[in-house]
Every structure is written in C-alpha cells, then in structure tokens.
C-alpha positions as a Markdown table, in Angstrom:
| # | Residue | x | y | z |
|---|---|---|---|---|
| 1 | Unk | -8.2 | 32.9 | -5.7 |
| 2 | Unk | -4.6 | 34.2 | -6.1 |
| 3 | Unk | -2.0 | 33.1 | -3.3 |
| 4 | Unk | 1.4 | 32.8 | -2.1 |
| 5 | Unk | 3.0 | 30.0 | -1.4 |
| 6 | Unk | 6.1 | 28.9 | 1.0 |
| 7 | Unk | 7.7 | 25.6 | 0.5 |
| 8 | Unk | 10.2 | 24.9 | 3.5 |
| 9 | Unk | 12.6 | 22.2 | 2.5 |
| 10 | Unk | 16.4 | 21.0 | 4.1 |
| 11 | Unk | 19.4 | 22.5 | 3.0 |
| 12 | Unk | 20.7 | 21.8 | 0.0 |
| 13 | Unk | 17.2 | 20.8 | -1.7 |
| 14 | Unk | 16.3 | 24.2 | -3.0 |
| 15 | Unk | 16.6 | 23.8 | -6.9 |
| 16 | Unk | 14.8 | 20.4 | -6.8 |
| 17 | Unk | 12.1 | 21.9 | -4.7 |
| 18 | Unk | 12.2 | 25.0 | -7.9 |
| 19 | Unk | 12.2 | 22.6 | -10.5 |
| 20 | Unk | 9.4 | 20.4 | -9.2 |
| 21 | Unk | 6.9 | 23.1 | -8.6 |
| 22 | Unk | 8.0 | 25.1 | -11.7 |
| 23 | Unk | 7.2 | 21.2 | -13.6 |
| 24 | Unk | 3.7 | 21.1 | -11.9 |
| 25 | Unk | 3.2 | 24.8 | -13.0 |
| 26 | Unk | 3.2 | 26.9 | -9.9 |
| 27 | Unk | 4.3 | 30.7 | -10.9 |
| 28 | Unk | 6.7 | 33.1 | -9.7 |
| 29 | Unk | 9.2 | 30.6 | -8.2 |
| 30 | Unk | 11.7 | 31.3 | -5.9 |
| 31 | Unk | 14.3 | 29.8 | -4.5 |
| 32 | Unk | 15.9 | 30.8 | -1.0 |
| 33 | Unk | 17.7 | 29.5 | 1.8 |
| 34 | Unk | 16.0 | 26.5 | 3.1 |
| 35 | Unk | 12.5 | 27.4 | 1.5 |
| 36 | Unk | 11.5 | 28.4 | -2.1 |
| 37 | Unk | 8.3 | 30.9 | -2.5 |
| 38 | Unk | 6.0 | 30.3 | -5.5 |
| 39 | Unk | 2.2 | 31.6 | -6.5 |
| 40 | Unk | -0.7 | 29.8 | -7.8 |
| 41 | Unk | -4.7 | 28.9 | -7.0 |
| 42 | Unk | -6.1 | 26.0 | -4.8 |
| 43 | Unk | -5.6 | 23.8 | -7.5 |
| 44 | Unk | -1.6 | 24.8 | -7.1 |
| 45 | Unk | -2.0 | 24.0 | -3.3 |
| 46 | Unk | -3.6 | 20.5 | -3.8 |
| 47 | Unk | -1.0 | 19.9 | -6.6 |
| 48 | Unk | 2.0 | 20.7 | -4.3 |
| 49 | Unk | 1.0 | 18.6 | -1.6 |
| 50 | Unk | 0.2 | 15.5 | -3.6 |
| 51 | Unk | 3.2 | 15.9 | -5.7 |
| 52 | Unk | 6.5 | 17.6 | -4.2 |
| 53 | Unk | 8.8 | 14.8 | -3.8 |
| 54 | Unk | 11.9 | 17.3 | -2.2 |
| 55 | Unk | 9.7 | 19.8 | 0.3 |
| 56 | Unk | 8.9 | 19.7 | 3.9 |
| 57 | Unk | 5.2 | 21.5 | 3.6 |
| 58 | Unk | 2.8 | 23.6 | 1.9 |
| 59 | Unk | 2.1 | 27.4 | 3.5 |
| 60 | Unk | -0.2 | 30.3 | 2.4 |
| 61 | Unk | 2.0 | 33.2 | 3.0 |
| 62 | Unk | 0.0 | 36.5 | 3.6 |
| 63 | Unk | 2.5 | 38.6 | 5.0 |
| 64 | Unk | 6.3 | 39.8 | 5.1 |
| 65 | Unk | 6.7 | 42.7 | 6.9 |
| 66 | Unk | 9.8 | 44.6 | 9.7 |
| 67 | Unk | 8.9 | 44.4 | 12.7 |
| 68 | Unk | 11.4 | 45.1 | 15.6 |
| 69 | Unk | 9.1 | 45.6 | 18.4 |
| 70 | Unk | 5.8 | 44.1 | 19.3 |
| 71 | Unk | 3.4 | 46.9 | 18.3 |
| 72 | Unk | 4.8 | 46.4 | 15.1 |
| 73 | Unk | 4.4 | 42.9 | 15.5 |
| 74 | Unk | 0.8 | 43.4 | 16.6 |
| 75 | Unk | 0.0 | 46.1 | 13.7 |
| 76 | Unk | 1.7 | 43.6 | 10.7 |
| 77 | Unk | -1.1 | 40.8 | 11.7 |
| 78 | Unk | -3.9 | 42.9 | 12.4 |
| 79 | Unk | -3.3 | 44.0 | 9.0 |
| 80 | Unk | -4.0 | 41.0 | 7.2 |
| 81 | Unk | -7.7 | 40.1 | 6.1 |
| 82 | Unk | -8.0 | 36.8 | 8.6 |
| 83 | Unk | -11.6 | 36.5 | 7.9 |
| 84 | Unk | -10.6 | 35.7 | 4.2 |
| 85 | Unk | -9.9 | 32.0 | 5.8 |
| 86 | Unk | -11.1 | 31.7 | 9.4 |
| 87 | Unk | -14.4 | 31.5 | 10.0 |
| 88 | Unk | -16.6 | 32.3 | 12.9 |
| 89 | Unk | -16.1 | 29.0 | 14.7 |
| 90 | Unk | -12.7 | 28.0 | 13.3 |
| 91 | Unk | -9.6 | 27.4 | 15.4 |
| 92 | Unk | -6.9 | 29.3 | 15.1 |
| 93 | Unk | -3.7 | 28.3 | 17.2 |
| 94 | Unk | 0.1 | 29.9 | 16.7 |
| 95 | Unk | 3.5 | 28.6 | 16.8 |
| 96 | Unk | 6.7 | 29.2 | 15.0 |
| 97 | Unk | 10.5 | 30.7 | 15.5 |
| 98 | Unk | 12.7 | 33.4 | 15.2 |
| 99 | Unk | 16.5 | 33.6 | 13.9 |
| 100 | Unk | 18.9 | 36.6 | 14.8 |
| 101 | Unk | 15.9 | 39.1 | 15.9 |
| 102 | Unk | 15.1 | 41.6 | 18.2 |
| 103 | Unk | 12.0 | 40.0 | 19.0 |
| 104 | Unk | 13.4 | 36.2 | 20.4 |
| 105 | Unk | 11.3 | 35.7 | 22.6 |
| 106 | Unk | 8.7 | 33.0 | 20.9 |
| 107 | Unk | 5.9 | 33.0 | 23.4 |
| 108 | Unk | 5.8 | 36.6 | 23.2 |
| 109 | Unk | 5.3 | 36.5 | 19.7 |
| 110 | Unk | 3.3 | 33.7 | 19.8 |
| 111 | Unk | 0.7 | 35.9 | 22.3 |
| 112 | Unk | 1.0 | 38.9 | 20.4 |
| 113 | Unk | 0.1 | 37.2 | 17.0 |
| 114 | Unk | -2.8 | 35.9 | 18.3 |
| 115 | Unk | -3.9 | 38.8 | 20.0 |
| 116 | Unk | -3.9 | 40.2 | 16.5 |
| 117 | Unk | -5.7 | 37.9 | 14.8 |
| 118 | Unk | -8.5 | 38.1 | 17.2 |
| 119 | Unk | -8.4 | 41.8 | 17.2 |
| 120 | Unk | -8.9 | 41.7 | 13.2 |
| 121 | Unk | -11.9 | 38.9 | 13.8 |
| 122 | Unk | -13.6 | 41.0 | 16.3 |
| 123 | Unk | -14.4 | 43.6 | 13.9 |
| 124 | Unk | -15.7 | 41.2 | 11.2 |
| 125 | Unk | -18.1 | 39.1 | 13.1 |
| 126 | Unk | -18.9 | 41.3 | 15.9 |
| 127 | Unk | -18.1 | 39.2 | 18.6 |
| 128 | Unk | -15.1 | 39.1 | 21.7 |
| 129 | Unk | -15.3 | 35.2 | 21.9 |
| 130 | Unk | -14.1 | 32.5 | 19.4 |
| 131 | Unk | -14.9 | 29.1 | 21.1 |
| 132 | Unk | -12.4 | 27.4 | 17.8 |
| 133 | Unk | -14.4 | 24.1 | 17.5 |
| 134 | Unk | -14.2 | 24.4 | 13.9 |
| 135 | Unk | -11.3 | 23.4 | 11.1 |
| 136 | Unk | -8.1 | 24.0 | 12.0 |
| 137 | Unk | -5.8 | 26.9 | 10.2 |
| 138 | Unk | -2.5 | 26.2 | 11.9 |
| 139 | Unk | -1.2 | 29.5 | 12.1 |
| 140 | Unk | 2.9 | 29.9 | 11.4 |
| 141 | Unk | 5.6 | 32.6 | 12.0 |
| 142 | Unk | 9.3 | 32.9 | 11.1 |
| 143 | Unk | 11.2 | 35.8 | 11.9 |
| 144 | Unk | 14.2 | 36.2 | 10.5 |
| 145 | Unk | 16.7 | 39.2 | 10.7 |
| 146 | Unk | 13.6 | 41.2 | 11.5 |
| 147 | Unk | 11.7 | 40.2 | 8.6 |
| 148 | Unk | 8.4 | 38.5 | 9.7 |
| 149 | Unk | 6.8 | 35.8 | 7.7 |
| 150 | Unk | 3.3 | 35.2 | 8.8 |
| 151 | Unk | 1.7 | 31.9 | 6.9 |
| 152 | Unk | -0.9 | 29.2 | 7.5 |
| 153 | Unk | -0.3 | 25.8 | 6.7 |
| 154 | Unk | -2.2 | 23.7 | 5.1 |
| 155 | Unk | -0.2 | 20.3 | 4.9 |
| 156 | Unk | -0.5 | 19.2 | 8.8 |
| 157 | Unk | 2.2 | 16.0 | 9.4 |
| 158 | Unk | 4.8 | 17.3 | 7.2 |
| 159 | Unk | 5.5 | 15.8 | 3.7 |
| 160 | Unk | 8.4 | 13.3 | 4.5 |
| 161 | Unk | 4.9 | 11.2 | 5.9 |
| 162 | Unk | 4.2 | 9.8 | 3.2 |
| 163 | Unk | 2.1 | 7.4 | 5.0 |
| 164 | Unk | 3.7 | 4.0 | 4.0 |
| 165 | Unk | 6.1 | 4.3 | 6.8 |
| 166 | Unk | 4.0 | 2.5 | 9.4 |
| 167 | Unk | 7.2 | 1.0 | 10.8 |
| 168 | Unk | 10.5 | 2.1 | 11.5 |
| 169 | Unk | 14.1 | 1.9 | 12.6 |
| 170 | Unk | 16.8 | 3.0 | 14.3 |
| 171 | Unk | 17.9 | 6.3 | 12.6 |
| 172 | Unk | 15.5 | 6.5 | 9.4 |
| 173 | Unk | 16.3 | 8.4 | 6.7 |
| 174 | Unk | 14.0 | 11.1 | 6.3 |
| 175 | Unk | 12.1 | 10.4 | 3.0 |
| 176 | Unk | 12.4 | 13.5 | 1.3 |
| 177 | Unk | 16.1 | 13.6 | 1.4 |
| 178 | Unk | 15.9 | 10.3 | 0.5 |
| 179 | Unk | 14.0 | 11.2 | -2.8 |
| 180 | Unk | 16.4 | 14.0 | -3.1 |
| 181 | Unk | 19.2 | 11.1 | -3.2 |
| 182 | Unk | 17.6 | 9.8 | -5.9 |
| 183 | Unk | 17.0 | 12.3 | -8.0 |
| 184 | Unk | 20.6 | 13.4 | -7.5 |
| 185 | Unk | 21.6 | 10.0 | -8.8 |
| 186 | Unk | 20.1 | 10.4 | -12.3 |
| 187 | Unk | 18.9 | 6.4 | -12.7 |
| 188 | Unk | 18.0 | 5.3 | -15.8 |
| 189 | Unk | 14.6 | 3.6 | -16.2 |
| 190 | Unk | 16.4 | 0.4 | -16.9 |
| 191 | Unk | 18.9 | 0.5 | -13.8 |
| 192 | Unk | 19.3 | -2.1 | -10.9 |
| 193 | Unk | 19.5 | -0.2 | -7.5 |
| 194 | Unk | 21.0 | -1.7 | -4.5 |
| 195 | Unk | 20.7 | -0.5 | -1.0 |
| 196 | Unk | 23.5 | -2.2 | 1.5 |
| 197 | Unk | 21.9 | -0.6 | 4.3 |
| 198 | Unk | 18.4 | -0.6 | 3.5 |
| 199 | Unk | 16.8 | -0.4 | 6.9 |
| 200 | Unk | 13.3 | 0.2 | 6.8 |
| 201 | Unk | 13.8 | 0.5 | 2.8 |
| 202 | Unk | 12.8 | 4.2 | 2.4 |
| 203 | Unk | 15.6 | 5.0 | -0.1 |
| 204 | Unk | 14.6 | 2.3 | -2.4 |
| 205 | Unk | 10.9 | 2.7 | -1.5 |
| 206 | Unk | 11.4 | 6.5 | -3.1 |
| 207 | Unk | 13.0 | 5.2 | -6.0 |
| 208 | Unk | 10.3 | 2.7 | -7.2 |
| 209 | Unk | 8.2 | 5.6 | -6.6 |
| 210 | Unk | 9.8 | 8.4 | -8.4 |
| 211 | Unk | 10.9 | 5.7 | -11.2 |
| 212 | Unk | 6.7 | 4.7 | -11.9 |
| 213 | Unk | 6.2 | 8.3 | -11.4 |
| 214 | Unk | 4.1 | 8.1 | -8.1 |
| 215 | Unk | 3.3 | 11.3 | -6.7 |
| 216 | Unk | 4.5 | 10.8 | -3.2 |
| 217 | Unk | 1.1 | 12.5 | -1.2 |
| 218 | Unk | -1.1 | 10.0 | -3.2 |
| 219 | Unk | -1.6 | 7.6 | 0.1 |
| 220 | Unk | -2.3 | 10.4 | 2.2 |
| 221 | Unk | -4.6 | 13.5 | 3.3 |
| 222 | Unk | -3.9 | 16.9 | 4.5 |
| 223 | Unk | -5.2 | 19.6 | 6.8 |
| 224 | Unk | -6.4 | 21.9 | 4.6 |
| 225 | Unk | -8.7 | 19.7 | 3.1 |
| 226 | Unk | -12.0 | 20.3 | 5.5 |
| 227 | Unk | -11.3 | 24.1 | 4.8 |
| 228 | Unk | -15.1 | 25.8 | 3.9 |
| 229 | Unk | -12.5 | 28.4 | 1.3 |
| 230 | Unk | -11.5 | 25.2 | -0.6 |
| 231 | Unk | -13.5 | 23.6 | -3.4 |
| 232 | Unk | -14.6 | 20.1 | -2.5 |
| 233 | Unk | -13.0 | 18.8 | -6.0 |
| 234 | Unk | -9.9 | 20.6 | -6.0 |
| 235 | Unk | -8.1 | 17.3 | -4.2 |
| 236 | Unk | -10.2 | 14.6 | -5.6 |
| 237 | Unk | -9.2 | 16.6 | -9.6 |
| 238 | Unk | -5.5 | 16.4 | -8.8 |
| 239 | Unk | -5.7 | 12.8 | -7.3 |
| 240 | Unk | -7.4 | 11.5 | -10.0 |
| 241 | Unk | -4.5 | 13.3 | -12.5 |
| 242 | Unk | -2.2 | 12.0 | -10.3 |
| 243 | Unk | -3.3 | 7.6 | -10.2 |
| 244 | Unk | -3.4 | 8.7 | -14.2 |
| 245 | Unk | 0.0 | 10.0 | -14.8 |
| 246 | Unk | 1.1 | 6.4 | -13.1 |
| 247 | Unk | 3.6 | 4.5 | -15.0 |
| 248 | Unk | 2.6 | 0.7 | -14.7 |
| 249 | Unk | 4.9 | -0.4 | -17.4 |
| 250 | Unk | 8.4 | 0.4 | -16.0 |
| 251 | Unk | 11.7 | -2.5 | -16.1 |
| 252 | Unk | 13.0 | -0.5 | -12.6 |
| 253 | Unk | 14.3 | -3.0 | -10.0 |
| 254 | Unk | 15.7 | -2.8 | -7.0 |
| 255 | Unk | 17.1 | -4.8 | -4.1 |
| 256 | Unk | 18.1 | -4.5 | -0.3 |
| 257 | Unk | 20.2 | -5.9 | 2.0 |
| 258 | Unk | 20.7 | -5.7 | 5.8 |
| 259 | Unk | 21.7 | -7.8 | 8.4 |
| 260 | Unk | 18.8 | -7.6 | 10.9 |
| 261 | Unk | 16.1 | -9.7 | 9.5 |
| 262 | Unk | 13.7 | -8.2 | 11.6 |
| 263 | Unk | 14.9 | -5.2 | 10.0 |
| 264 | Unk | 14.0 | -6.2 | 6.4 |
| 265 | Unk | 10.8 | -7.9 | 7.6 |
| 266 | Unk | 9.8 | -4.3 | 8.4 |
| 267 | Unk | 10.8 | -2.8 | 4.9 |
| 268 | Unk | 9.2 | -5.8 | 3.1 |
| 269 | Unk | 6.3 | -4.2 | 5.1 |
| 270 | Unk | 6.9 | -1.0 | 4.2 |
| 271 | Unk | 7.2 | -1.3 | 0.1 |
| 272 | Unk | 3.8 | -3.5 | 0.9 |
| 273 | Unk | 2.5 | -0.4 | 1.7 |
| 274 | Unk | 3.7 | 1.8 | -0.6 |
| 275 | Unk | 2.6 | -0.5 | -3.4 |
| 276 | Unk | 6.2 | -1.5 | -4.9 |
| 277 | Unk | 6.6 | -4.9 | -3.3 |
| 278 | Unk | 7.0 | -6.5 | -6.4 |
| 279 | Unk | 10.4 | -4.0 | -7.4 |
| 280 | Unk | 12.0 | -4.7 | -4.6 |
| 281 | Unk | 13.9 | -7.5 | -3.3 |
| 282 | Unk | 14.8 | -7.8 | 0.2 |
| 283 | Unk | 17.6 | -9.9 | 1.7 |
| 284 | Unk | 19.5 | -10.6 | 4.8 |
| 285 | Unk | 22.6 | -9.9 | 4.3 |
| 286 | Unk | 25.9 | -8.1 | 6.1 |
| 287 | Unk | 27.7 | -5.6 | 4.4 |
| 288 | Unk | 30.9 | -8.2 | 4.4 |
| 289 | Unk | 29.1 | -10.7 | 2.8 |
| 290 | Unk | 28.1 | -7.7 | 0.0 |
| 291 | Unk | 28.8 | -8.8 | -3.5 |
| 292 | Unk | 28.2 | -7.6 | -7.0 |
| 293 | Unk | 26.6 | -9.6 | -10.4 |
| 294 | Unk | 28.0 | -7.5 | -12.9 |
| 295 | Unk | 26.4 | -8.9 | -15.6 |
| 296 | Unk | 24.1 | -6.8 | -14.9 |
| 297 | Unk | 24.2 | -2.8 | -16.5 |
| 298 | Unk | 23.7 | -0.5 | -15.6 |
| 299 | Unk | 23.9 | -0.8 | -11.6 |
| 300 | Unk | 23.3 | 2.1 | -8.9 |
| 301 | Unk | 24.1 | 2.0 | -5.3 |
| 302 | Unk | 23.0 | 4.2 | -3.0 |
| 303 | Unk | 23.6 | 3.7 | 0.5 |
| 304 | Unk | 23.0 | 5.8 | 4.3 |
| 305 | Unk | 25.8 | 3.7 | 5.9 |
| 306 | Unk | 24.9 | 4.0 | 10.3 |
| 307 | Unk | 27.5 | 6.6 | 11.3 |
| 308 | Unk | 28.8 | 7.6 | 14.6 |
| 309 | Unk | 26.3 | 10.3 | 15.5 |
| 310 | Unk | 23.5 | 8.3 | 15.0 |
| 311 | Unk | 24.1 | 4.5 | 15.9 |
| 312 | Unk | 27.7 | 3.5 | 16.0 |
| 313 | Unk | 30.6 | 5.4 | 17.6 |
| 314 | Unk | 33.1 | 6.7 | 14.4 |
| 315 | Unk | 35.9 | 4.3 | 14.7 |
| 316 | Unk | 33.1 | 1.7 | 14.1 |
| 317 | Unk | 31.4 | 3.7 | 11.4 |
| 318 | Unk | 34.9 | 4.2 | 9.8 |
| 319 | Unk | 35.7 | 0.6 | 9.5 |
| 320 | Unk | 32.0 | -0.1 | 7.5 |
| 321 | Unk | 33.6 | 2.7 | 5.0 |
| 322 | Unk | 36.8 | 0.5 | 4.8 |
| 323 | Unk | 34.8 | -2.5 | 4.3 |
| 324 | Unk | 32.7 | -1.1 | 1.4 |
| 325 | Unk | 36.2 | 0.3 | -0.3 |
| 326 | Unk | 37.2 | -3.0 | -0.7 |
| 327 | Unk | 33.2 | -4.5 | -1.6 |
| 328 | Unk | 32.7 | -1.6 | -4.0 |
| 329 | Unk | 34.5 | -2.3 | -7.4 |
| 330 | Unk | 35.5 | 0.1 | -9.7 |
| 331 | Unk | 33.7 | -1.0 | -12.6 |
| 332 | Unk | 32.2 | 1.2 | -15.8 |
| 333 | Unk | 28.4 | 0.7 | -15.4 |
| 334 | Unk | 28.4 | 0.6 | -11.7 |
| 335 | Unk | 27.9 | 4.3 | -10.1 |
| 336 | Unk | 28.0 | 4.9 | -6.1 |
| 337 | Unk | 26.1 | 7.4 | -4.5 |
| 338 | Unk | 27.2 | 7.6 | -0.5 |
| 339 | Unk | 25.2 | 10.0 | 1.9 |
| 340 | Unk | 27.6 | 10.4 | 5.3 |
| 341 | Unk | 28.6 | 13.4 | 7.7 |
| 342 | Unk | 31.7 | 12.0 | 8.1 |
| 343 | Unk | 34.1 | 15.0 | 6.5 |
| 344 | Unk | 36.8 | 12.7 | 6.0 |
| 345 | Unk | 34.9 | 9.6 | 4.1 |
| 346 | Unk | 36.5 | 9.9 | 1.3 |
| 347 | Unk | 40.2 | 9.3 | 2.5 |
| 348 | Unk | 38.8 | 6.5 | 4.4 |
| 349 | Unk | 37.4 | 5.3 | 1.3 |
| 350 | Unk | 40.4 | 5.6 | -0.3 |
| 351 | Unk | 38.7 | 7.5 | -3.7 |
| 352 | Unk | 37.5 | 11.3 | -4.1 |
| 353 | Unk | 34.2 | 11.3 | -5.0 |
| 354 | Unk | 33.5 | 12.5 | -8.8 |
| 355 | Unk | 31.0 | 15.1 | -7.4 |
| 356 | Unk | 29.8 | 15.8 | -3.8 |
| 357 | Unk | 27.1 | 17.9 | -2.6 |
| 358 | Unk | 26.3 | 19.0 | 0.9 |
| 359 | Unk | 23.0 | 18.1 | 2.5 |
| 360 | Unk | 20.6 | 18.2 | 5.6 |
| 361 | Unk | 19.1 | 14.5 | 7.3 |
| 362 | Unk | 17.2 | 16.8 | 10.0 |
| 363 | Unk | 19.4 | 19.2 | 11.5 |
| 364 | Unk | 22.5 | 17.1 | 10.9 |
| 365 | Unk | 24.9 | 18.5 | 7.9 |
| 366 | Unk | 26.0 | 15.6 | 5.1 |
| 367 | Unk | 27.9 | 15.0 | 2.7 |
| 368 | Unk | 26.3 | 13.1 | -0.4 |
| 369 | Unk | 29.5 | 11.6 | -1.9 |
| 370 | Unk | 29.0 | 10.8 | -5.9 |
| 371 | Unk | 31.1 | 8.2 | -7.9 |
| 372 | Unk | 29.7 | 8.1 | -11.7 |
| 373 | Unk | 32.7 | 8.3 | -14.1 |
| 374 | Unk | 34.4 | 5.2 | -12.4 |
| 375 | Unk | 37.6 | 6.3 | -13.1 |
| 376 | Unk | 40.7 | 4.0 | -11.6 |
C-alpha cells in the first residue's frame, strides 16, 4: 500500500531529517519548514519510526486541500476514504492547530473534522453509532495559511522518547536536538567526547548511539503497531534489521561531568538503560574544576551550558560562558560545539565561532556555536 508521509521536526533540523529518510530509502522527499514530506509502504513507516534520529513523529498524510470556511472544511474530510484505516469499532479522536487562517478557532475544527469522518463511516458500515473501543488512529490537523493538512499518526509519545530516559532533570535537552548536535559535530569514530554539563547525559547518550549505529526507536513501541491495516511482521522485519546493523566493535568514548552527584547518578542510570554504560564515564565535577588531557586526539566537546531562561538568571549564565573561555583551550585537535540562546555568547566568549547554526530546544530559538578550525 502506497502512502504519504509527514515528518514534523524543530527548526533548523530539516536536511538531517531529508538525508536520514532519503538513507533508509523513503521516496519523494521533501523538505519544508519545520516538517519534510516523503512516500513509501508500511515497511517505510516501521523504518522511520525505529530509525529517524532528527524527527519529532511519523504521520500518514491523506489530504491537503483550501479550505476557508467550515463547509469546506467538512467537504475536504468527508472526502477522504476513512474506512481504508478505521474500522467499525476503532477510535477515532481529533486534535491539532492552525497558523495565520481564517478558520482559528481549533475546537471548531476539531468538531467539524470529526463530524466528517463520521459522516464518511456512516455510509461504509451502515451504522449512526461508533462506540471507538478499538485501536486508536489519532487523528491530526494543521492548517496553515488556509492550506489544511489532515494526517493520522502512527508514532504515539513523540520520538524524542526514546524510552531510556526514565529519569530526568531540570531543563533536559530534548533528545532529538541532541542527536542533531551530534551529527552537526561530525565525530570521528575514534574521538573522545566530553560533556561539562551532562545532566541527565542525553547528549552523550545520543552519541554512543549514533556512533554504534543504534537506531534510536529500537527500545521502544508505537501506536500504530495494533493497527488490523498493518502486517504483523512489518516491525518485528525492521527490528530485527535494525539489532543487525549494530556496531559492537566501535573505539567511541565518552565522558561527563556535572556537579550534582545526584545528577550523574541519574545519567549513569540513564546510559544503563540505553545500553552504553560502558562508553561513558561519569564524574562529579564543576565546570571550574574542568580540565583537559590533551594527550588525547582527537577530542570533541559539546556542551548545553544552563542559561537564563531556563535555570539561572543571564548574568549568572554569562559568567559560566566566561569561565569556559578561560577552561576551553585553543588547541588543534580539540573542536567545541556550544548550543545557547544567548545572541551575544560569542563576545562573552571572547571567540567567533567558526560556523553557527540556528536551532529549536522546544519552542525556544538557539544558537549552536561551532569552533573546529581552532584558529588563535
């Protein structure tokens, strides 16, 4: 069965999202604003879930269509062939948004859509009431500048769970901008990485992962998996392709430091979890105790230092990035890689970064600040 796929995704992420389903072999892919559209079969879907690193979620899109009132709305939906997926007993339920539309209102769209739906089911199995006690097809809806984008996801809890976090901090990172980090960094197989912030270690937990080339959905399921449409094997095939494609034999190492030791009890957790324990070395440390073993080459930090809109307030977030200045040599075979929203980090760190790159952590705009030539 042919579909169309959405892939939402934070701001910035786009052409990593492209490149990793255009890797796994989806077709027709797409990049736009905070999403990227791409085609495939089941097998595509399972794929996707189990292995985008960079995406938020999977979604079957069946429909893009105008609609500037609510009987167009109503006729765009009704359109669609719902009985292709929901069953007789299945539930059904609605939510979703609208940017810069006529229609703003989002429980009136959320009514009308499901009105819809239930009109289109009526005619198929003959019947004016769907008690939904079956699977769940989570029905979605963006509307954007008019254009309405009517989907069903498949994922349920969004990608970022990869389901070793089972304990948290203060201010996580969320894991796929995390992964994105890492990616961005280009680290060699062979590299030491070093977190001065670790937290709950999800930056260095993504590493060991993408590094032994651990899909990240492996330790996790996904709604669309009890689905009657779906082949029972379809997930079991790609999971199995997935524990195969495993490498077992890589040098990667990393280690983190923070200075709550309950903190890095939690991460030690975490990686536990995750099944990279033995990459990753945790320590108790303060930033001002940070220091460097240069003997070792090729070294990568990458570091979420806490910033004022999220734990400290700025004049204390701006004298961490005064005290890593002076911790953070400039040194051929050491690269930096600094994710902060701060707009002014880098005359506070007292270097321009060599390349820097604008991302999302939620709905809060970043900068990820990229020192690789090491240039005095």
């Amino acid at each position: 069965m042919k579909l169309n796929f959405v892939c939402p995704c934070l701001m910035g992420v786009e052409k990593l999202v492209s490149q990793e389903l255009s890797d796994m072999g989806a077709e027709n892919v797409k990049a736009e604003n905070g999403r990227v559209l791409f085609s495939g079969d089941f097998s595509t879907m399972a794929r996707a879930n189990i292995r985008v690193r960079y995406g938020e979620r999977i979604l079957i899109l069946l429909s893009r269509f105008k609609a500037k009132t609510f009987d167009e709305l109503f006729e765009g939906v009704k359109a669609i062939n719902w009985h292709d997926f929901i069953g007789l007993k299945d539930c059904f339920p609605v939510k979703g948004r609208t940017i810069n539309s006529k229609l703003f209102s989002i429980p009136d769209c959320q009514s009308i859509i499901k009105k819809a739906i239930v009109e289109k089911l009526k005619t198929k199995y003959r019947t004016s009431w769907f008690e939904e006690t079956g699977s769940t097809y989570q029905i979605q809806f963006l509307i954007l500048k008019d254009e309405v984008s009517i989907m069903i996801d498949t994922t349920g809890e969004p990608l970022y769970k990869r389901g070793y976090k089972r304990n948290v901090t203060k201010a996580p990172i969320r894991e796929t901008l995390a992964a994105a980090m890492v990616k961005l960094a280009h680290i060699r197989y062979n590299s030491l990485l070093i977190d001065p912030f670790c937290g709950s270690g999800t930056i260095l937990i993504e590493a060991c992962l993408y590094e032994l080339n651990v899909a990240p959905g492996l330790r996790r399921s996904f709604a669309c998996e009890d689905w009657k449409i779906i082949p029972k094997d379809v997930f079991s095939k790609e999971r199995t392709k997935a524990v195969n494609e495993i490498r077992r034999d890589s040098e990667f190492t990393a280690i983190g430091y923070d200075c709550d030791p309950k903190v890095i009890e939690i991460a030690k957790e975490n990686a536990k979890i995750a099944g990279v324990a033995s990459k990753i070395k945790f320590e108790t440390r303060d930033v001002r105790d940070f220091s460097l073993n240069t003997d070792h080459r090729p070294i990568s930090i990458i570091c979420n230092p806490p910033y004022g809109e999220r734990m400290l307030d700025i004049e204390k977030a701006r004298d961490i990035y005064r005290i890593i200045s002076k911790k953070f040599p400039i040194s051929n075979g050491i690269n930096y890689y600094i994710i902060t929203p701060d707009s002014n980090f880098e005359e506070i760190f007292g270097r321009v970064a060599d390349k820097k790159r604008k991302l999302y952590n939620g709905m809060i705009k970043c900068y990820y600040h990229m020192y690789f030539k090491n240039n005095k």
